[in-house]
Tab-separated table of C-alpha atoms in Angstrom:
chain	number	residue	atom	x	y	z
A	912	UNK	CA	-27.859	140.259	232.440
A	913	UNK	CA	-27.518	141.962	229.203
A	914	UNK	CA	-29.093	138.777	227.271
A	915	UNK	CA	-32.409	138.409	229.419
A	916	UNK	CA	-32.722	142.048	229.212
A	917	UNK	CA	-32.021	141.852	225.334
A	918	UNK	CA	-29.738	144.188	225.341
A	919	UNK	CA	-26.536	142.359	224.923
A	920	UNK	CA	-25.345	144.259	222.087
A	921	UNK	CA	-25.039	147.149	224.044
A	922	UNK	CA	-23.232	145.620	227.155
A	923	UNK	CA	-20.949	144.167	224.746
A	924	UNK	CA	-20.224	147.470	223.316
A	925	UNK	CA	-20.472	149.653	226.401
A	926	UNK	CA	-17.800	146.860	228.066
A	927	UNK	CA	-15.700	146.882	224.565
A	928	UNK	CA	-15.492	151.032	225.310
A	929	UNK	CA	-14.370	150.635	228.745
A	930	UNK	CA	-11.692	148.164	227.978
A	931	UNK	CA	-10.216	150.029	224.974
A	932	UNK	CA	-10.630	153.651	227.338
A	933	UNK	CA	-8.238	151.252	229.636
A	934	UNK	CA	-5.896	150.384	226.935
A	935	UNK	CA	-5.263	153.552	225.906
A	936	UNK	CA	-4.834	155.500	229.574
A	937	UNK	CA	-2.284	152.107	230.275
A	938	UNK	CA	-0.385	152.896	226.465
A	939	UNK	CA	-0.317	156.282	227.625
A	940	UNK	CA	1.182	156.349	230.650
A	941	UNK	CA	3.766	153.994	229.283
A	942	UNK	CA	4.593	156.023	226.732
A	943	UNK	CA	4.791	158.762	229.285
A	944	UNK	CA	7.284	156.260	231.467
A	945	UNK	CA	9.585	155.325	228.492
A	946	UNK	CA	10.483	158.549	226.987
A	947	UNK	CA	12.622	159.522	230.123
A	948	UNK	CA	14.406	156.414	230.001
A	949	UNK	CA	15.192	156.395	226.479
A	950	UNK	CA	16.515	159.963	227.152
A	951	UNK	CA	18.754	158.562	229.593
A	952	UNK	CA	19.861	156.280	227.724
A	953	UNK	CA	20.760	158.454	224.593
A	954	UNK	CA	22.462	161.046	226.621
A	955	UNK	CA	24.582	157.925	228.069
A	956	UNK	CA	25.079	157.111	224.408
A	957	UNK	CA	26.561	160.523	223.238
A	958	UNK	CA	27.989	161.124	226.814
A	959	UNK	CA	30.124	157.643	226.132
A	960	UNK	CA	30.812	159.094	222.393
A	961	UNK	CA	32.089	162.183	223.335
A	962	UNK	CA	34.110	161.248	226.169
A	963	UNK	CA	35.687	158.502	223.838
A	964	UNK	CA	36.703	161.092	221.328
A	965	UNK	CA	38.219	163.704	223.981
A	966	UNK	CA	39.744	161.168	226.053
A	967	UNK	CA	42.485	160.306	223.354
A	968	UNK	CA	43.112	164.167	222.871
A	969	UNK	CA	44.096	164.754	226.261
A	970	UNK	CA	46.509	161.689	226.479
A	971	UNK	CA	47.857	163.195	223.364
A	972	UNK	CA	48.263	166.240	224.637
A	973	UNK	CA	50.052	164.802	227.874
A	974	UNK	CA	52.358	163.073	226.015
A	975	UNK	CA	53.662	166.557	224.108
A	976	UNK	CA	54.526	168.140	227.020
């Protein structure tokens, strides 16, 4: 259409717009989706950290009594 209408630079470009506009809402709303999970996933980290240091503590602590 855009090449009998000679105009086919500018449907190239107005399509080349829409797909990056796509792109970027998609990047986004990944971006958006991962940084929950990669909260979760640090929290687990520490959680697993800290519960590995107190654990020993309070075995250590049974074992006085």
């Amino acid at each position: 259409m855009g090449e009998e209408s000679g105009r086919l630079d500018q449907e190239l470009i107005r399509l080349a717009n829409s797909h990056e506009s796509e792109l970027d809402r998609r990047l986004r709303m990944l971006v958006a989706l991962a940084e929950p999970v990669m909260l979760f996933i640090m929290a687990g980290f520490v959680g697993t950290i800290i519960v590995g240091m107190l654990l020993p503590l309070f075995t250590l602590y049974d074992y006085i009594k």
